[in-house]
Amino acid sequence: MKQKILTTREKEIFEKLIQNYSTKEIALSLHISEKTVRNHISNTMQKLSVKGRASAVVELLRLGEIKI
């Protein structure tokens, strides 16, 4: 079984990002702060060794972690 890269929360956030939610909208919908959303995105980008949200989305799609 392949190991998952994302935590459940990170996956929720990136699924909302690809639905074109803003950081503020993600925070409101998940009942967390905008800073926490940004931290989850930053942590994910570090795990993937990519710069930028778009690169993270592309890599997560490639790895099968998220789907469009």
PDB file of N, CA and C in Angstrom:
ATOM      1  N   MET A   1       0.843  -1.186   0.000  1.00  0.00           N
ATOM      2  CA  MET A   1       0.000   0.000   0.000  1.00  0.00           C
ATOM      3  C   MET A   1       0.885   1.246   0.000  1.00  0.00           C
ATOM      4  N   LYS A   2       0.573   2.193  -0.875  1.00  0.00           N
ATOM      5  CA  LYS A   2       1.421   3.384  -0.943  1.00  0.00           C
ATOM      6  C   LYS A   2       1.142   4.308   0.247  1.00  0.00           C
ATOM      7  N   GLN A   3       2.186   4.975   0.657  1.00  0.00           N
ATOM      8  CA  GLN A   3       2.076   5.886   1.791  1.00  0.00           C
ATOM      9  C   GLN A   3       1.466   7.204   1.355  1.00  0.00           C
ATOM     10  N   LYS A   4       0.555   7.701   2.168  1.00  0.00           N
ATOM     11  CA  LYS A   4      -0.073   8.996   1.887  1.00  0.00           C
ATOM     12  C   LYS A   4       0.890  10.117   2.265  1.00  0.00           C
ATOM     13  N   ILE A   5       0.869  11.165   1.473  1.00  0.00           N
ATOM     14  CA  ILE A   5       1.723  12.323   1.722  1.00  0.00           C
ATOM     15  C   ILE A   5       0.977  13.347   2.567  1.00  0.00           C
ATOM     16  N   LEU A   6      -0.291  13.559   2.243  1.00  0.00           N
ATOM     17  CA  LEU A   6      -1.074  14.599   2.902  1.00  0.00           C
ATOM     18  C   LEU A   6      -1.787  14.099   4.147  1.00  0.00           C
ATOM     19  N   THR A   7      -1.899  15.004   5.119  1.00  0.00           N
ATOM     20  CA  THR A   7      -2.794  14.731   6.242  1.00  0.00           C
ATOM     21  C   THR A   7      -4.217  14.955   5.738  1.00  0.00           C
ATOM     22  N   THR A   8      -5.183  14.514   6.501  1.00  0.00           N
ATOM     23  CA  THR A   8      -6.586  14.715   6.125  1.00  0.00           C
ATOM     24  C   THR A   8      -6.883  16.193   5.934  1.00  0.00           C
ATOM     25  N   ARG A   9      -6.390  17.034   6.834  1.00  0.00           N
ATOM     26  CA  ARG A   9      -6.655  18.480   6.758  1.00  0.00           C
ATOM     27  C   ARG A   9      -6.003  19.093   5.526  1.00  0.00           C
ATOM     28  N   GLU A  10      -4.753  18.700   5.244  1.00  0.00           N
ATOM     29  CA  GLU A  10      -4.071  19.224   4.064  1.00  0.00           C
ATOM     30  C   GLU A  10      -4.834  18.842   2.795  1.00  0.00           C
ATOM     31  N   LYS A  11      -5.337  17.627   2.758  1.00  0.00           N
ATOM     32  CA  LYS A  11      -6.107  17.179   1.597  1.00  0.00           C
ATOM     33  C   LYS A  11      -7.377  18.013   1.443  1.00  0.00           C
ATOM     34  N   GLU A  12      -8.061  18.270   2.558  1.00  0.00           N
ATOM     35  CA  GLU A  12      -9.265  19.111   2.512  1.00  0.00           C
ATOM     36  C   GLU A  12      -8.936  20.484   1.934  1.00  0.00           C
ATOM     37  N   ILE A  13      -7.836  21.054   2.376  1.00  0.00           N
ATOM     38  CA  ILE A  13      -7.440  22.396   1.935  1.00  0.00           C
ATOM     39  C   ILE A  13      -7.115  22.406   0.444  1.00  0.00           C
ATOM     40  N   PHE A  14      -6.342  21.430  -0.028  1.00  0.00           N
ATOM     41  CA  PHE A  14      -5.984  21.413  -1.442  1.00  0.00           C
ATOM     42  C   PHE A  14      -7.174  21.086  -2.328  1.00  0.00           C
ATOM     43  N   GLU A  15      -8.110  20.290  -1.831  1.00  0.00           N
ATOM     44  CA  GLU A  15      -9.326  20.040  -2.610  1.00  0.00           C
ATOM     45  C   GLU A  15     -10.123  21.335  -2.786  1.00  0.00           C
ATOM     46  N   LYS A  16     -10.132  22.178  -1.759  1.00  0.00           N
ATOM     47  CA  LYS A  16     -10.826  23.457  -1.857  1.00  0.00           C
ATOM     48  C   LYS A  16     -10.045  24.432  -2.750  1.00  0.00           C
ATOM     49  N   LEU A  17      -8.726  24.376  -2.687  1.00  0.00           N
ATOM     50  CA  LEU A  17      -7.903  25.234  -3.557  1.00  0.00           C
ATOM     51  C   LEU A  17      -8.199  24.955  -5.031  1.00  0.00           C
ATOM     52  N   ILE A  18      -8.315  23.685  -5.391  1.00  0.00           N
ATOM     53  CA  ILE A  18      -8.557  23.388  -6.799  1.00  0.00           C
ATOM     54  C   ILE A  18      -9.997  23.703  -7.199  1.00  0.00           C
ATOM     55  N   GLN A  19     -10.859  23.955  -6.221  1.00  0.00           N
ATOM     56  CA  GLN A  19     -12.218  24.421  -6.498  1.00  0.00           C
ATOM     57  C   GLN A  19     -12.269  25.950  -6.506  1.00  0.00           C
ATOM     58  N   ASN A  20     -11.081  26.570  -6.478  1.00  0.00           N
ATOM     59  CA  ASN A  20     -10.930  28.017  -6.562  1.00  0.00           C
ATOM     60  C   ASN A  20     -11.384  28.779  -5.318  1.00  0.00           C
ATOM     61  N   TYR A  21     -11.347  28.123  -4.167  1.00  0.00           N
ATOM     62  CA  TYR A  21     -11.624  28.811  -2.901  1.00  0.00           C
ATOM     63  C   TYR A  21     -10.427  29.693  -2.569  1.00  0.00           C
ATOM     64  N   SER A  22     -10.667  30.840  -1.979  1.00  0.00           N
ATOM     65  CA  SER A  22      -9.584  31.691  -1.484  1.00  0.00           C
ATOM     66  C   SER A  22      -9.140  31.164  -0.120  1.00  0.00           C
ATOM     67  N   THR A  23      -8.009  31.652   0.349  1.00  0.00           N
ATOM     68  CA  THR A  23      -7.527  31.264   1.682  1.00  0.00           C
ATOM     69  C   THR A  23      -8.585  31.587   2.734  1.00  0.00           C
ATOM     70  N   LYS A  24      -9.182  32.771   2.618  1.00  0.00           N
ATOM     71  CA  LYS A  24     -10.207  33.191   3.574  1.00  0.00           C
ATOM     72  C   LYS A  24     -11.426  32.268   3.520  1.00  0.00           C
ATOM     73  N   GLU A  25     -11.861  31.913   2.307  1.00  0.00           N
ATOM     74  CA  GLU A  25     -13.013  31.013   2.161  1.00  0.00           C
ATOM     75  C   GLU A  25     -12.729  29.621   2.715  1.00  0.00           C
ATOM     76  N   ILE A  26     -11.507  29.141   2.503  1.00  0.00           N
ATOM     77  CA  ILE A  26     -11.116  27.836   3.059  1.00  0.00           C
ATOM     78  C   ILE A  26     -11.162  27.899   4.581  1.00  0.00           C
ATOM     79  N   ALA A  27     -10.580  28.950   5.147  1.00  0.00           N
ATOM     80  CA  ALA A  27     -10.559  29.112   6.601  1.00  0.00           C
ATOM     81  C   ALA A  27     -11.978  29.123   7.166  1.00  0.00           C
ATOM     82  N   LEU A  28     -12.854  29.898   6.563  1.00  0.00           N
ATOM     83  CA  LEU A  28     -14.232  29.976   7.041  1.00  0.00           C
ATOM     84  C   LEU A  28     -14.938  28.628   6.931  1.00  0.00           C
ATOM     85  N   SER A  29     -14.754  27.936   5.818  1.00  0.00           N
ATOM     86  CA  SER A  29     -15.466  26.673   5.612  1.00  0.00           C
ATOM     87  C   SER A  29     -14.969  25.564   6.539  1.00  0.00           C
ATOM     88  N   LEU A  30     -13.698  25.632   6.951  1.00  0.00           N
ATOM     89  CA  LEU A  30     -13.130  24.592   7.821  1.00  0.00           C
ATOM     90  C   LEU A  30     -13.049  25.032   9.288  1.00  0.00           C
ATOM     91  N   HIS A  31     -13.510  26.251   9.553  1.00  0.00           N
ATOM     92  CA  HIS A  31     -13.511  26.792  10.921  1.00  0.00           C
ATOM     93  C   HIS A  31     -12.112  26.834  11.540  1.00  0.00           C
ATOM     94  N   ILE A  32     -11.163  27.306  10.723  1.00  0.00           N
ATOM     95  CA  ILE A  32      -9.787  27.503  11.180  1.00  0.00           C
ATOM     96  C   ILE A  32      -9.338  28.885  10.717  1.00  0.00           C
ATOM     97  N   SER A  33      -8.196  29.348  11.216  1.00  0.00           N
ATOM     98  CA  SER A  33      -7.728  30.684  10.829  1.00  0.00           C
ATOM     99  C   SER A  33      -7.051  30.651   9.458  1.00  0.00           C
ATOM    100  N   GLU A  34      -6.985  31.829   8.840  1.00  0.00           N
ATOM    101  CA  GLU A  34      -6.289  31.940   7.561  1.00  0.00           C
ATOM    102  C   GLU A  34      -4.817  31.558   7.721  1.00  0.00           C
ATOM    103  N   LYS A  35      -4.238  31.919   8.852  1.00  0.00           N
ATOM    104  CA  LYS A  35      -2.831  31.583   9.122  1.00  0.00           C
ATOM    105  C   LYS A  35      -2.643  30.066   9.141  1.00  0.00           C
ATOM    106  N   THR A  36      -3.578  29.358   9.731  1.00  0.00           N
ATOM    107  CA  THR A  36      -3.496  27.895   9.775  1.00  0.00           C
ATOM    108  C   THR A  36      -3.595  27.320   8.368  1.00  0.00           C
ATOM    109  N   VAL A  37      -4.476  27.871   7.539  1.00  0.00           N
ATOM    110  CA  VAL A  37      -4.586  27.430   6.142  1.00  0.00           C
ATOM    111  C   VAL A  37      -3.240  27.627   5.447  1.00  0.00           C
ATOM    112  N   ARG A  38      -2.664  28.815   5.584  1.00  0.00           N
ATOM    113  CA  ARG A  38      -1.371  29.097   4.944  1.00  0.00           C
ATOM    114  C   ARG A  38      -0.281  28.158   5.463  1.00  0.00           C
ATOM    115  N   ASN A  39      -0.305  27.848   6.762  1.00  0.00           N
ATOM    116  CA  ASN A  39       0.683  26.921   7.331  1.00  0.00           C
ATOM    117  C   ASN A  39       0.550  25.530   6.715  1.00  0.00           C
ATOM    118  N   HIS A  40      -0.677  25.041   6.559  1.00  0.00           N
ATOM    119  CA  HIS A  40      -0.894  23.726   5.953  1.00  0.00           C
ATOM    120  C   HIS A  40      -0.390  23.712   4.506  1.00  0.00           C
ATOM    121  N   ILE A  41      -0.655  24.778   3.775  1.00  0.00           N
ATOM    122  CA  ILE A  41      -0.201  24.862   2.381  1.00  0.00           C
ATOM    123  C   ILE A  41       1.327  24.887   2.337  1.00  0.00           C
ATOM    124  N   SER A  42       1.931  25.691   3.199  1.00  0.00           N
ATOM    125  CA  SER A  42       3.388  25.791   3.262  1.00  0.00           C
ATOM    126  C   SER A  42       4.026  24.452   3.632  1.00  0.00           C
ATOM    127  N   ASN A  43       3.450  23.768   4.615  1.00  0.00           N
ATOM    128  CA  ASN A  43       3.980  22.460   5.027  1.00  0.00           C
ATOM    129  C   ASN A  43       3.917  21.462   3.871  1.00  0.00           C
ATOM    130  N   THR A  44       2.821  21.492   3.132  1.00  0.00           N
ATOM    131  CA  THR A  44       2.661  20.588   1.996  1.00  0.00           C
ATOM    132  C   THR A  44       3.699  20.890   0.922  1.00  0.00           C
ATOM    133  N   MET A  45       3.921  22.171   0.638  1.00  0.00           N
ATOM    134  CA  MET A  45       4.910  22.549  -0.372  1.00  0.00           C
ATOM    135  C   MET A  45       6.307  22.080   0.056  1.00  0.00           C
ATOM    136  N   GLN A  46       6.602  22.161   1.347  1.00  0.00           N
ATOM    137  CA  GLN A  46       7.897  21.678   1.845  1.00  0.00           C
ATOM    138  C   GLN A  46       8.020  20.172   1.673  1.00  0.00           C
ATOM    139  N   LYS A  47       6.967  19.442   2.014  1.00  0.00           N
ATOM    140  CA  LYS A  47       6.981  17.977   1.862  1.00  0.00           C
ATOM    141  C   LYS A  47       7.259  17.584   0.425  1.00  0.00           C
ATOM    142  N   LEU A  48       6.699  18.346  -0.510  1.00  0.00           N
ATOM    143  CA  LEU A  48       6.815  18.027  -1.935  1.00  0.00           C
ATOM    144  C   LEU A  48       8.053  18.640  -2.584  1.00  0.00           C
ATOM    145  N   SER A  49       8.746  19.500  -1.850  1.00  0.00           N
ATOM    146  CA  SER A  49       9.913  20.218  -2.379  1.00  0.00           C
ATOM    147  C   SER A  49       9.556  21.030  -3.619  1.00  0.00           C
ATOM    148  N   VAL A  50       8.445  21.769  -3.528  1.00  0.00           N
ATOM    149  CA  VAL A  50       8.023  22.632  -4.633  1.00  0.00           C
ATOM    150  C   VAL A  50       7.848  24.056  -4.114  1.00  0.00           C
ATOM    151  N   LYS A  51       7.858  24.992  -5.053  1.00  0.00           N
ATOM    152  CA  LYS A  51       7.599  26.391  -4.718  1.00  0.00           C
ATOM    153  C   LYS A  51       6.302  26.793  -5.384  1.00  0.00           C
ATOM    154  N   GLY A  52       5.373  27.269  -4.610  1.00  0.00           N
ATOM    155  CA  GLY A  52       4.117  27.750  -5.154  1.00  0.00           C
ATOM    156  C   GLY A  52       2.995  26.727  -5.055  1.00  0.00           C
ATOM    157  N   ARG A  53       1.804  27.272  -4.878  1.00  0.00           N
ATOM    158  CA  ARG A  53       0.612  26.443  -4.740  1.00  0.00           C
ATOM    159  C   ARG A  53       0.317  25.658  -6.007  1.00  0.00           C
ATOM    160  N   ALA A  54       0.502  26.302  -7.151  1.00  0.00           N
ATOM    161  CA  ALA A  54       0.208  25.629  -8.424  1.00  0.00           C
ATOM    162  C   ALA A  54       1.104  24.408  -8.608  1.00  0.00           C
ATOM    163  N   SER A  55       2.372  24.547  -8.296  1.00  0.00           N
ATOM    164  CA  SER A  55       3.300  23.417  -8.406  1.00  0.00           C
ATOM    165  C   SER A  55       2.907  22.298  -7.450  1.00  0.00           C
ATOM    166  N   ALA A  56       2.449  22.674  -6.271  1.00  0.00           N
ATOM    167  CA  ALA A  56       2.003  21.666  -5.295  1.00  0.00           C
ATOM    168  C   ALA A  56       0.792  20.914  -5.829  1.00  0.00           C
ATOM    169  N   VAL A  57      -0.147  21.641  -6.407  1.00  0.00           N
ATOM    170  CA  VAL A  57      -1.351  21.004  -6.966  1.00  0.00           C
ATOM    171  C   VAL A  57      -0.957  20.033  -8.082  1.00  0.00           C
ATOM    172  N   VAL A  58      -0.087  20.463  -8.978  1.00  0.00           N
ATOM    173  CA  VAL A  58       0.350  19.603 -10.082  1.00  0.00           C
ATOM    174  C   VAL A  58       0.998  18.332  -9.545  1.00  0.00           C
ATOM    175  N   GLU A  59       1.861  18.482  -8.564  1.00  0.00           N
ATOM    176  CA  GLU A  59       2.556  17.322  -7.992  1.00  0.00           C
ATOM    177  C   GLU A  59       1.583  16.395  -7.258  1.00  0.00           C
ATOM    178  N   LEU A  60       0.646  16.957  -6.530  1.00  0.00           N
ATOM    179  CA  LEU A  60      -0.339  16.135  -5.815  1.00  0.00           C
ATOM    180  C   LEU A  60      -1.241  15.385  -6.789  1.00  0.00           C
ATOM    181  N   LEU A  61      -1.586  16.012  -7.900  1.00  0.00           N
ATOM    182  CA  LEU A  61      -2.355  15.322  -8.937  1.00  0.00           C
ATOM    183  C   LEU A  61      -1.546  14.180  -9.538  1.00  0.00           C
ATOM    184  N   ARG A  62      -0.286  14.457  -9.809  1.00  0.00           N
ATOM    185  CA  ARG A  62       0.602  13.441 -10.386  1.00  0.00           C
ATOM    186  C   ARG A  62       0.742  12.242  -9.461  1.00  0.00           C
ATOM    187  N   LEU A  63       0.812  12.509  -8.171  1.00  0.00           N
ATOM    188  CA  LEU A  63       0.974  11.442  -7.172  1.00  0.00           C
ATOM    189  C   LEU A  63      -0.334  10.741  -6.827  1.00  0.00           C
ATOM    190  N   GLY A  64      -1.433  11.275  -7.345  1.00  0.00           N
ATOM    191  CA  GLY A  64      -2.735  10.671  -7.045  1.00  0.00           C
ATOM    192  C   GLY A  64      -3.283  11.008  -5.670  1.00  0.00           C
ATOM    193  N   GLU A  65      -2.730  12.051  -5.047  1.00  0.00           N
ATOM    194  CA  GLU A  65      -3.190  12.454  -3.711  1.00  0.00           C
ATOM    195  C   GLU A  65      -4.517  13.204  -3.775  1.00  0.00           C
ATOM    196  N   ILE A  66      -4.727  13.953  -4.850  1.00  0.00           N
ATOM    197  CA  ILE A  66      -5.978  14.683  -5.052  1.00  0.00           C
ATOM    198  C   ILE A  66      -6.440  14.437  -6.478  1.00  0.00           C
ATOM    199  N   LYS A  67      -7.725  14.660  -6.698  1.00  0.00           N
ATOM    200  CA  LYS A  67      -8.299  14.502  -8.036  1.00  0.00           C
ATOM    201  C   LYS A  67      -9.100  15.745  -8.393  1.00  0.00           C
ATOM    202  N   ILE A  68      -9.148  16.035  -9.684  1.00  0.00           N
ATOM    203  CA  ILE A  68      -9.935  17.181 -10.147  1.00  0.00           C
ATOM    204  C   ILE A  68     -11.341  16.709 -10.438  1.00  0.00           C
TER     205      ILE A  68
END
